[in-house]
Amino acid sequence: MRRSDWPAGRRNAGFTYLWILFLVALMGIGLTVAAEITATAAQRDKEKALLAIGRQFRTAIGSYYEAQAPGGVRQYPASLEDLLHDRRFPGVRRHLRKLFVDPLTGKAEWGELRIAGRIVGLYSLSERVPMKQGGFEADDTSFHGKQKYSDWVFSYPSDLMVQTGAENASGQAVSPGRPNFNVQIDKKVW
């Protein structure tokens, strides 16, 4: 039987099969692109949440520091619980309403930047590369070009890392980034 003798429906069966394969391939590519876009949007949302939470921590640390204890002494908090309930004053004085979970890791674990045993800043423990590399608000300009989220340190004052990055207590040059004089970087679970 010659091909021209086949019924019309059977002659088109091969083309229909090819079109179905083509359609399935296009759907697969479309789903892959949609998944990438969704993942990118989720990552950007997590970055925004980290920036918002970090600013709240920075503001709370600043509020604690600026609220002078009896005797006019300013000091940073010794623990994150001090931000929830400042025991230096009678009654209840709060600088932060709750301890937040790191939106990037999903854990209540933060890196702490300490000077003289006191918390001056916090940072995420995520080692992922940030999508946002520029266009930060004034207090966060030191985050420009950082290669890990853990390099985004929310300290009070916001330029503390720049101030302490010049030289240490003995006058020796200190490399940019986290200062190395009287600084202890802790990772605690909260």
N, CA, C and O of each residue as an XYZ file, in Angstrom:
760
protein
N       0.848     -1.164      0.000
C       0.000      0.000      0.000
C       0.897      1.232      0.000
O       1.809      1.369      0.815
N       0.606      2.113     -0.936
C       1.393      3.328     -1.035
C       0.869      4.343     -0.037
O      -0.273      4.257      0.415
N       1.718      5.308      0.303
C       1.355      6.346      1.271
C       0.163      7.154      0.790
O      -0.669      7.574      1.595
N       0.075      7.368     -0.478
C      -1.039      8.144     -1.025
C      -2.354      7.379     -0.909
O      -3.426      7.979     -0.987
N      -2.282      6.065     -0.724
C      -3.488      5.255     -0.596
C      -3.999      5.221      0.846
O      -5.106      4.743      1.092
N      -3.187      5.737      1.832
C      -3.617      5.725      3.239
C      -4.796      6.664      3.437
O      -4.957      7.635      2.697
N      -5.608      6.375      4.425
C      -6.698      7.307      4.726
C      -6.110      8.630      5.221
O      -5.000      8.646      5.753
N      -6.834      9.736      5.055
C      -6.349     11.083      5.395
C      -5.949     11.190      6.861
O      -4.952     11.846      7.162
N      -6.670     10.588      7.767
C      -6.368     10.665      9.198
C      -5.042     10.007      9.533
O      -4.295     10.493     10.382
N      -4.757      8.922      8.877
C      -3.518      8.211      9.159
C      -2.319      8.949      8.586
O      -1.232      8.879      9.159
N      -2.483      9.654      7.472
C      -1.395     10.424      6.874
C      -0.934     11.545      7.808
O       0.258     11.851      7.845
N      -1.838     12.158      8.557
C      -1.511     13.282      9.443
C      -1.066     12.836     10.835
O      -0.664     13.678     11.638
N      -1.123     11.579     11.137
C      -0.789     11.074     12.473
C       0.657     11.386     12.842
O       0.922     11.700     14.003
N       1.563     11.317     11.950
C       2.964     11.614     12.243
C       3.182     13.077     12.597
O       3.952     13.399     13.502
N       2.505     13.955     11.882
C       2.626     15.389     12.162
C       2.003     15.737     13.507
O       2.525     16.579     14.237
N       0.909     15.102     13.830
C       0.257     15.358     15.125
C       1.178     14.943     16.263
O       1.290     15.648     17.266
N       1.824     13.821     16.110
C       2.766     13.346     17.126
C       3.918     14.343     17.304
O       4.307     14.649     18.431
N       4.457     14.843     16.202
C       5.541     15.827     16.280
C       5.071     17.114     16.950
O       5.801     17.691     17.755
N       3.860     17.569     16.630
C       3.339     18.786     17.258
C       3.141     18.587     18.759
O       3.396     19.506     19.537
N       2.701     17.433     19.168
C       2.529     17.147     20.595
C       3.882     17.156     21.302
O       4.010     17.716     22.391
N       4.890     16.538     20.687
C       6.237     16.557     21.274
C       6.764     17.996     21.391
O       7.357     18.367     22.404
N       6.545     18.785     20.360
C       6.967     20.186     20.364
C       6.251     20.963     21.472
O       6.872     21.762     22.173
N       4.959     20.730     21.626
C       4.164     21.395     22.658
C       4.642     21.011     24.063
O       4.735     21.870     24.940
N       4.940     19.749     24.274
C       5.447     19.285     25.579
C       6.800     19.930     25.878
O       7.052     20.333     27.013
N       7.658     20.031     24.893
C       8.964     20.672     25.090
C       8.785     22.142     25.440
O       9.454     22.642     26.344
N       7.899     22.842     24.744
C       7.638     24.259     25.048
C       7.084     24.428     26.465
O       7.471     25.353     27.179
N       6.181     23.536     26.869
C       5.622     23.606     28.220
C       6.720     23.390     29.265
O       6.739     24.064     30.295
N       7.614     22.471     29.007
C       8.728     22.224     29.925
C       9.624     23.449     30.069
O      10.019     23.808     31.178
N       9.942     24.087     28.952
C      10.763     25.303     28.988
C      10.023     26.406     29.736
O      10.617     27.115     30.549
N       8.721     26.552     29.461
C       7.922     27.569     30.140
C       7.867     27.342     31.644
O       7.972     28.298     32.413
N       7.705     26.100     32.078
C       7.670     25.794     33.504
C       9.028     26.053     34.170
O       9.088     26.511     35.311
N      10.098     25.760     33.458
C      11.434     26.023     33.993
C      11.647     27.520     34.183
O      12.158     27.945     35.219
N      11.269     28.308     33.211
C      11.402     29.763     33.308
C      10.535     30.296     34.441
O      10.972     31.159     35.203
N       9.310     29.790     34.559
C       8.411     30.227     35.633
C       8.992     29.878     37.003
O       8.891     30.675     37.935
N       9.595     28.705     37.135
C      10.205     28.306     38.407
C      11.381     29.220     38.750
O      11.553     29.596     39.910
N      12.187     29.580     37.756
C      13.310     30.494     37.994
C      12.830     31.871     38.427
O      13.391     32.472     39.344
N      11.805     32.363     37.773
C      11.256     33.675     38.126
C      10.700     33.646     39.541
O      10.904     34.588     40.307
N      10.001     32.576     39.894
C       9.451     32.438     41.245
C      10.563     32.374     42.280
O      10.462     33.010     43.330
N      11.617     31.623     42.008
C      12.739     31.516     42.945
C      13.437     32.859     43.114
O      13.818     33.226     44.226
N      13.606     33.593     42.022
C      14.232     34.910     42.092
C      13.381     35.878     42.905
O      13.904     36.635     43.723
N      12.082     35.852     42.682
C      11.172     36.726     43.434
C      11.193     36.370     44.913
O      11.183     37.262     45.762
N      11.221     35.082     45.232
C      11.275     34.656     46.638
C      12.580     35.114     47.289
O      12.575     35.556     48.438
N      13.698     35.012     46.566
C      14.992     35.447     47.096
C      14.983     36.954     47.354
O      15.481     37.408     48.385
N      14.430     37.718     46.440
C      14.350     39.169     46.623
C      13.464     39.520     47.818
O      13.775     40.450     48.563
N      12.380     38.796     48.004
C      11.514     39.031     49.162
C      12.254     38.736     50.467
O      12.106     39.464     51.448
N      13.047     37.670     50.473
C      13.829     37.327     51.673
C      14.875     38.411     51.953
O      15.118     38.760     53.108
N      15.488     38.936     50.896
C      16.451     40.032     51.076
C      15.773     41.252     51.692
O      16.303     41.861     52.621
N      14.600     41.604     51.169
C      13.867     42.751     51.711
C      13.520     42.524     53.175
O      13.638     43.436     53.994
N      13.091     41.310     53.505
C      12.760     40.988     54.896
C      14.002     41.083     55.780
O      13.931     41.598     56.896
N      15.151     40.583     55.281
C      16.386     40.678     56.057
C      16.758     42.134     56.307
O      17.142     42.490     57.421
N      16.652     42.967     55.301
C      16.970     44.385     55.471
C      16.028     45.042     56.481
O      16.472     45.836     57.310
N      14.752     44.724     56.421
C      13.783     45.307     57.359
C      14.049     44.833     58.787
O      14.033     45.637     59.719
N      14.293     43.541     58.963
C      14.561     42.995     60.300
C      15.888     43.531     60.824
O      15.995     43.889     61.997
N      16.898     43.588     59.961
C      18.199     44.119     60.377
C      18.097     45.564     60.846
O      18.733     45.953     61.826
N      17.296     46.357     60.144
C      17.097     47.755     60.561
C      16.404     47.825     61.918
O      16.716     48.694     62.732
N      15.461     46.908     62.163
C      14.800     46.890     63.467
C      15.790     46.548     64.576
O      15.762     47.153     65.648
N      16.660     45.583     64.318
C      17.690     45.242     65.301
C      18.625     46.440     65.516
O      18.949     46.780     66.654
N      19.056     47.078     64.421
C      19.943     48.237     64.534
C      19.281     49.342     65.363
O      19.912     49.923     66.246
N      18.020     49.624     65.078
C      17.286     50.658     65.808
C      17.160     50.284     67.287
O      17.311     51.139     68.160
N      16.886     49.018     67.564
C      16.747     48.570     68.955
C      18.076     48.673     69.701
O      18.107     49.104     70.853
N      19.167     48.282     69.055
C      20.487     48.389     69.692
C      20.801     49.858     69.950
O      21.318     50.207     71.011
N      20.488     50.723     68.979
C      20.701     52.160     69.147
C      19.850     52.740     70.262
O      20.328     53.560     71.046
N      18.597     52.322     70.341
C      17.700     52.794     71.392
C      18.218     52.380     72.770
O      18.195     53.164     73.718
N      18.682     51.144     72.859
C      19.243     50.652     74.121
C      20.476     51.473     74.500
O      20.629     51.889     75.649
N      21.345     51.699     73.525
C      22.588     52.438     73.780
C      22.302     53.884     74.193
O      22.915     54.398     75.129
N      21.382     54.528     73.502
C      21.095     55.937     73.765
C      20.319     56.153     75.066
O      20.378     57.239     75.643
N      19.595     55.137     75.532
C      18.877     55.249     76.804
C      19.898     55.077     77.914
O      20.302     53.960     78.236
N      20.305     56.184     78.489
C      21.370     56.149     79.493
C      20.877     55.504     80.771
O      19.804     55.819     81.286
N      21.677     54.611     81.254
C      21.379     53.969     82.527
C      21.592     54.984     83.647
O      22.226     56.016     83.428
N      21.073     54.706     84.840
C      21.331     55.609     85.962
C      22.836     55.847     86.103
O      23.626     54.903     86.067
N      23.216     57.082     86.259
C      24.627     57.432     86.321
C      25.130     57.973     84.995
O      26.299     58.346     84.890
N      24.276     58.024     83.979
C      24.640     58.601     82.696
C      25.561     57.743     81.847
O      26.197     58.252     80.924
N      25.644     56.453     82.140
C      26.536     55.563     81.395
C      25.781     54.970     80.208
O      24.686     54.429     80.366
N      26.369     55.074     79.027
C      25.801     54.445     77.840
C      26.512     53.122     77.618
O      27.735     53.026     77.724
N      25.732     52.119     77.311
C      26.324     50.819     77.027
C      25.434     50.051     76.057
O      24.229     50.279     75.952
N      26.084     49.136     75.359
C      25.373     48.265     74.434
C      24.776     47.097     75.214
O      25.211     46.815     76.330
N      23.782     46.412     74.637
C      23.180     45.275     75.348
C      24.156     44.101     75.451
O      24.969     43.858     74.559
N      24.045     43.390     76.559
C      24.874     42.207     76.754
C      24.273     40.987     76.057
O      24.992     40.057     75.694
N      22.952     40.996     75.873
C      22.278     39.888     75.205
C      21.079     40.438     74.432
O      20.658     41.576     74.642
N      20.546     39.626     73.551
C      19.373     40.049     72.793
C      18.146     40.183     73.692
O      17.250     40.973     73.394
N      18.092     39.422     74.786
C      16.975     39.539     75.726
C      16.926     40.932     76.353
O      15.852     41.402     76.728
N      18.072     41.591     76.469
C      18.101     42.955     77.013
C      17.309     43.916     76.127
O      16.803     44.930     76.608
N      17.200     43.601     74.836
C      16.421     44.446     73.936
C      14.921     44.255     74.151
O      14.127     45.161     73.893
N      14.541     43.067     74.625
C      13.133     42.788     74.892
C      12.668     43.383     76.219
O      11.526     43.824     76.346
N      13.557     43.390     77.196
C      13.217     43.938     78.512
C      14.479     44.551     79.114
O      15.379     43.849     79.576
N      14.513     45.876     79.093
C      15.665     46.619     79.606
C      15.542     46.719     81.125
O      14.728     47.487     81.638
N      16.349     45.946     81.834
C      16.277     45.883     83.291
C      17.040     47.020     83.983
O      17.093     47.072     85.212
N      17.617     47.911     83.212
C      18.325     49.043     83.814
C      17.351     50.075     84.381
O      17.737     50.929     85.179
N      16.109     49.993     83.972
C      15.101     50.966     84.380
C      13.972     50.263     85.121
O      13.693     49.093     84.859
N      13.321     50.964     86.040
C      12.162     50.366     86.704
C      11.009     50.236     85.696
O      10.910     51.013     84.747
N      10.168     49.269     85.914
C       9.058     49.046     84.990
C       9.521     48.293     83.756
O      10.617     47.733     83.728
N       8.682     48.287     82.750
C       8.998     47.566     81.510
C       9.415     48.574     80.448
O       8.664     49.488     80.107
N      10.608     48.392     79.940
C      11.096     49.227     78.848
C      11.594     48.291     77.757
O      12.524     47.511     77.960
N      10.953     48.386     76.596
C      11.290     47.505     75.476
C      11.907     48.317     74.345
O      11.480     49.432     74.045
N      12.917     47.729     73.731
C      13.538     48.340     72.567
C      13.201     47.539     71.310
O      13.352     48.034     70.193
N      12.746     46.307     71.499
C      12.380     45.407     70.409
C      11.173     44.603     70.882
O      11.128     44.188     72.040
N      10.205     44.380     70.014
C       8.997     43.685     70.457
C       9.149     42.166     70.470
O       8.489     41.482     71.253
N      10.015     41.638     69.606
C      10.263     40.190     69.596
C      11.602     39.913     68.930
O      12.137     40.758     68.213
N      12.135     38.726     69.172
C      13.348     38.297     68.491
C      12.931     37.628     67.185
O      12.100     36.719     67.182
N      13.501     38.075     66.096
C      13.094     37.634     64.772
C      13.877     36.420     64.302
O      14.997     36.163     64.744
N      13.254     35.684     63.394
C      13.895     34.563     62.714
C      14.587     35.117     61.472
O      14.051     35.992     60.793
N      15.768     34.607     61.185
C      16.495     35.014     59.982
C      15.712     34.529     58.757
O      15.536     33.323     58.589
N      15.240     35.436     57.902
C      14.431     35.008     56.756
C      15.213     34.186     55.731
O      14.607     33.455     54.948
N      16.521     34.287     55.719
C      17.311     33.542     54.734
C      17.570     32.107     55.178
O      17.546     31.191     54.356
N      17.817     31.906     56.461
C      18.103     30.555     56.952
C      16.867     29.889     57.536
O      16.811     28.664     57.638
N      15.869     30.692     57.924
C      14.673     30.143     58.548
C      14.899     29.724     59.988
O      14.063     29.041     60.578
N      16.020     30.128     60.554
C      16.353     29.747     61.932
C      16.452     31.000     62.799
O      16.699     32.097     62.298
N      16.257     30.825     64.087
C      16.373     31.930     65.039
C      17.824     32.043     65.502
O      18.106     32.204     66.690
N      18.715     31.959     64.557
C      20.150     31.978     64.842
C      20.768     33.152     64.099
O      20.610     33.282     62.885
N      21.474     34.007     64.832
C      22.101     35.198     64.255
C      23.567     35.234     64.675
O      23.930     34.756     65.750
N      24.390     35.798     63.823
C      25.753     36.092     64.215
C      25.750     37.410     64.974
O      25.038     38.345     64.608
N      26.539     37.478     66.019
C      26.596     38.697     66.832
C      27.978     39.323     66.710
O      28.993     38.633     66.807
N      28.008     40.615     66.501
C      29.256     41.369     66.515
C      29.346     41.991     67.893
O      28.482     42.776     68.285
N      30.388     41.642     68.627
C      30.546     42.131     70.001
C      31.832     42.929     70.124
O      32.857     42.597     69.529
N      31.747     43.974     70.902
C      32.923     44.736     71.309
C      32.863     44.827     72.819
O      31.858     45.259     73.385
N      33.944     44.418     73.473
C      34.037     44.393     74.929
C      32.891     43.594     75.531
O      32.357     43.974     76.574
N      32.502     42.489     74.889
C      31.477     41.604     75.417
C      30.054     42.090     75.220
O      29.119     41.454     75.706
N      29.865     43.185     74.529
C      28.529     43.758     74.323
C      28.162     43.680     72.841
O      29.025     43.806     71.972
N      26.873     43.470     72.562
C      26.394     43.345     71.184
C      26.304     44.729     70.546
O      25.579     45.597     71.031
N      27.040     44.927     69.462
C      26.982     46.183     68.708
C      26.360     45.978     67.331
O      26.047     46.944     66.636
N      26.181     44.716     66.940
C      25.589     44.441     65.644
C      25.235     42.977     65.472
O      25.720     42.111     66.200
N      24.379     42.720     64.494
C      23.951     41.364     64.149
C      24.082     41.161     62.655
O      24.090     42.122     61.886
N      24.183     39.905     62.249
C      24.232     39.584     60.826
C      23.671     38.186     60.599
O      23.672     37.348     61.500
N      23.197     37.950     59.391
C      22.680     36.645     59.007
C      23.840     35.660     58.903
O      24.971     36.045     58.608
N      23.549     34.401     59.144
C      24.578     33.371     59.014
C      24.598     32.745     57.620
O      25.352     31.804     57.372
N      23.777     33.260     56.716
C      23.715     32.734     55.359
C      24.991     33.085     54.594
O      25.466     34.220     54.637
N      25.520     32.111     53.909
C      26.731     32.295     53.101
C      26.396     32.467     51.617
O      27.295     32.489     50.776
N      25.108     32.589     51.296
C      24.692     32.760     49.902
C      25.111     34.133     49.386
O      25.346     35.059     50.162
N      25.197     34.242     48.091
C      25.560     35.504     47.440
C      24.301     36.361     47.313
O      23.287     35.894     46.793
N      24.354     37.609     47.781
C      23.183     38.480     47.670
C      22.879     38.844     46.219
O      23.785     39.023     45.405
N      21.617     38.948     45.919
C      21.206     39.418     44.598
C      21.379     40.924     44.523
O      21.799     41.462     43.499
N      21.053     41.598     45.619
C      21.166     43.050     45.665
C      22.628     43.408     45.915
O      23.216     42.995     46.914
N      23.202     44.174     45.007
C      24.605     44.553     45.130
C      24.795     46.062     45.234
O      25.915     46.528     45.444
N      23.731     46.821     45.093
C      23.832     48.276     45.159
C      22.461     48.883     45.375
O      21.457     48.175     45.447
N      22.430     50.221     45.479
C      21.168     50.908     45.658
C      20.612     50.793     47.060
O      19.396     50.781     47.252
N      21.498     50.708     48.044
C      21.064     50.571     49.433
C      20.723     51.938     50.028
O      21.161     52.975     49.531
N      19.936     51.915     51.101
C      19.642     53.141     51.829
C      20.919     53.633     52.509
O      21.906     52.903     52.598
N      20.888     54.867     52.984
C      22.082     55.519     53.537
C      22.743     54.703     54.649
O      23.969     54.593     54.685
N      21.954     54.134     55.548
C      22.534     53.372     56.668
C      23.132     52.037     56.231
O      23.905     51.430     56.973
N      22.780     51.582     55.038
C      23.234     50.280     54.565
C      24.221     50.363     53.408
O      24.449     49.358     52.734
N      24.805     51.512     53.160
C      25.706     51.659     52.013
C      26.949     50.774     52.126
O      27.580     50.468     51.114
N      27.306     50.363     53.335
C      28.472     49.493     53.493
C      28.211     48.093     52.931
O      29.148     47.304     52.801
N      26.962     47.768     52.595
C      26.634     46.460     52.036
C      26.944     46.382     50.540
O      26.898     45.299     49.955
N      27.257     47.509     49.926
C      27.501     47.564     48.487
C      28.615     46.599     48.086
O      29.733     46.674     48.597
N      28.293     45.698     47.168
C      29.291     44.786     46.610
C      29.692     43.632     47.507
O      30.648     42.926     47.185
N      29.005     43.408     48.619
C      29.359     42.296     49.513
C      29.042     40.973     48.835
O      28.076     40.870     48.080
N      29.858     39.963     49.108
C      29.737     38.686     48.432
C      28.941     37.638     49.206
O      28.650     36.569     48.670
N      28.581     37.933     50.471
C      27.790     37.007     51.279
C      26.816     37.815     52.127
O      27.090     38.958     52.494
N      25.684     37.206     52.431
C      24.731     37.881     53.322
C      25.332     38.068     54.714
O      24.986     39.018     55.415
N      26.219     37.179     55.112
C      26.833     37.305     56.437
C      27.732     38.533     56.534
O      28.141     38.909     57.633
N      28.047     39.162     55.408
C      28.832     40.398     55.420
C      27.952     41.628     55.639
O      28.463     42.732     55.831
N      26.641     41.442     55.609
C      25.717     42.548     55.879
C      25.549     42.669     57.397
O      24.666     42.031     57.971
N      26.365     43.459     58.036
C      26.322     43.616     59.498
C      25.470     44.835     59.843
O      25.767     45.954     59.426
N      24.411     44.598     60.607
C      23.514     45.663     61.056
C      24.002     46.135     62.420
O      23.600     45.598     63.452
N      24.867     47.138     62.415
C      25.475     47.614     63.655
C      24.970     49.013     63.988
O      24.451     49.731     63.133
N      25.139     49.376     65.263
C      24.839     50.737     65.683
C      26.123     51.342     66.219
O      26.738     50.763     67.115
N      26.546     52.476     65.708
C      25.991     53.198     64.562
C      26.234     52.428     63.273
O      27.075     51.530     63.216
N      25.481     52.797     62.236
C      25.534     52.028     60.989
C      26.917     52.050     60.344
O      27.261     51.139     59.591
N      27.709     53.077     60.628
C      29.059     53.152     60.048
C      30.131     52.655     61.017
O      31.308     52.982     60.862
N      29.733     51.877     62.002
C      30.682     51.344     62.988
C      31.795     50.544     62.330
O      32.951     50.626     62.744
N      31.449     49.770     61.307
C      32.451     48.947     60.636
C      33.473     49.815     59.912
O      34.643     49.442     59.818
N      33.055     50.949     59.407
C      33.968     51.864     58.732
C      34.844     52.560     59.766
O      36.051     52.706     59.568
N      34.229     52.993     60.878
C      34.963     53.692     61.933
C      36.053     52.816     62.528
O      37.168     53.282     62.766
N      35.738     51.556     62.769
C      36.698     50.669     63.404
C      37.612     49.979     62.397
O      38.556     49.298     62.797
N      37.355     50.139     61.106
C      38.160     49.468     60.096
C      39.485     50.154     59.817
O      40.326     49.578     59.127
N      39.705     51.358     60.325
C      40.925     52.094     60.000
C      42.139     51.565     60.755
O      43.129     51.176     60.136
N      42.077     51.546     62.053
C      43.202     51.024     62.838
C      42.696     50.513     64.170
O      41.639     50.928     64.647
N      43.456     49.611     64.765
C      43.019     49.054     66.038
C      43.578     49.872     67.203
O      44.180     50.926     66.997
N      43.375     49.382     68.426
C      43.743     50.141     69.617
C      45.242     50.447     69.682
O      45.632     51.463     70.256
N      46.076     49.600     69.113
C      47.522     49.838     69.166
C      48.019     50.624     67.950
O      49.224     50.802     67.777
N      47.091     51.096     67.106
C      47.477     51.917     65.969
C      47.847     51.130     64.734
O      48.277     51.719     63.742
N      47.691     49.800     64.760
C      48.007     48.999     63.587
C      46.847     49.027     62.606
O      45.682     49.094     62.997
N      47.186     48.976     61.333
C      46.137     48.991     60.308
C      45.306     47.726     60.401
O      45.825     46.638     60.654
N      44.019     47.886     60.194
C      43.089     46.772     60.215
C      42.479     46.670     58.837
O      42.124     47.682     58.232
N      42.355     45.459     58.340
C      41.767     45.292     57.016
C      40.297     45.681     57.055
O      39.653     45.559     58.097
N      39.757     46.148     55.931
C      38.344     46.508     55.892
C      37.474     45.317     56.253
O      37.885     44.169     56.087
N      36.315     45.579     56.729
C      35.398     44.513     57.132
C      35.242     44.512     58.633
O      35.211     45.567     59.266
N      35.144     43.338     59.197
C      34.943     43.235     60.634
C      36.216     43.662     61.370
O      37.300     43.187     61.033
N      36.109     44.547     62.365
C      37.285     44.992     63.100
C      37.865     43.857     63.930
O      37.156     42.912     64.279
N      39.169     43.948     64.250
C      39.772     42.861     65.003
C      40.287     43.286     66.372
O      41.047     42.530     66.979
N      39.915     44.456     66.893
C      40.356     44.815     68.225
C      39.194     44.673     69.194
O      38.108     45.205     68.968
N      39.439     43.953     70.266
C      38.416     43.707     71.283
C      37.095     43.251     70.677
O      36.029     43.556     71.212
N      37.154     42.540     69.593
C      35.930     42.113     68.939
C      35.840     40.600     69.020
O      36.796     39.874     68.750
N      34.660     40.160     69.400
C      34.393     38.741     69.458
C      33.144     38.512     68.637
O      32.103     39.109     68.912
N      33.229     37.663     67.642
C      32.070     37.381     66.815
C      31.511     36.051     67.282
O      32.169     35.013     67.202
N      30.279     36.107     67.772
C      29.616     34.924     68.302
C      28.479     34.502     67.404
O      27.864     35.320     66.720
N      28.216     33.226     67.417
C      27.033     32.699     66.751
C      26.204     32.060     67.843
O      26.604     31.068     68.452
N      25.043     32.645     68.079
C      24.178     32.152     69.141
C      22.827     31.795     68.578
O      22.410     32.348     67.561
N      22.146     30.890     69.217
C      20.801     30.510     68.839
C      19.833     31.230     69.757
O      19.935     31.141     70.981
N      18.893     31.944     69.154
C      17.891     32.676     69.945
C      16.535     32.235     69.558
O      15.546     32.726     70.103
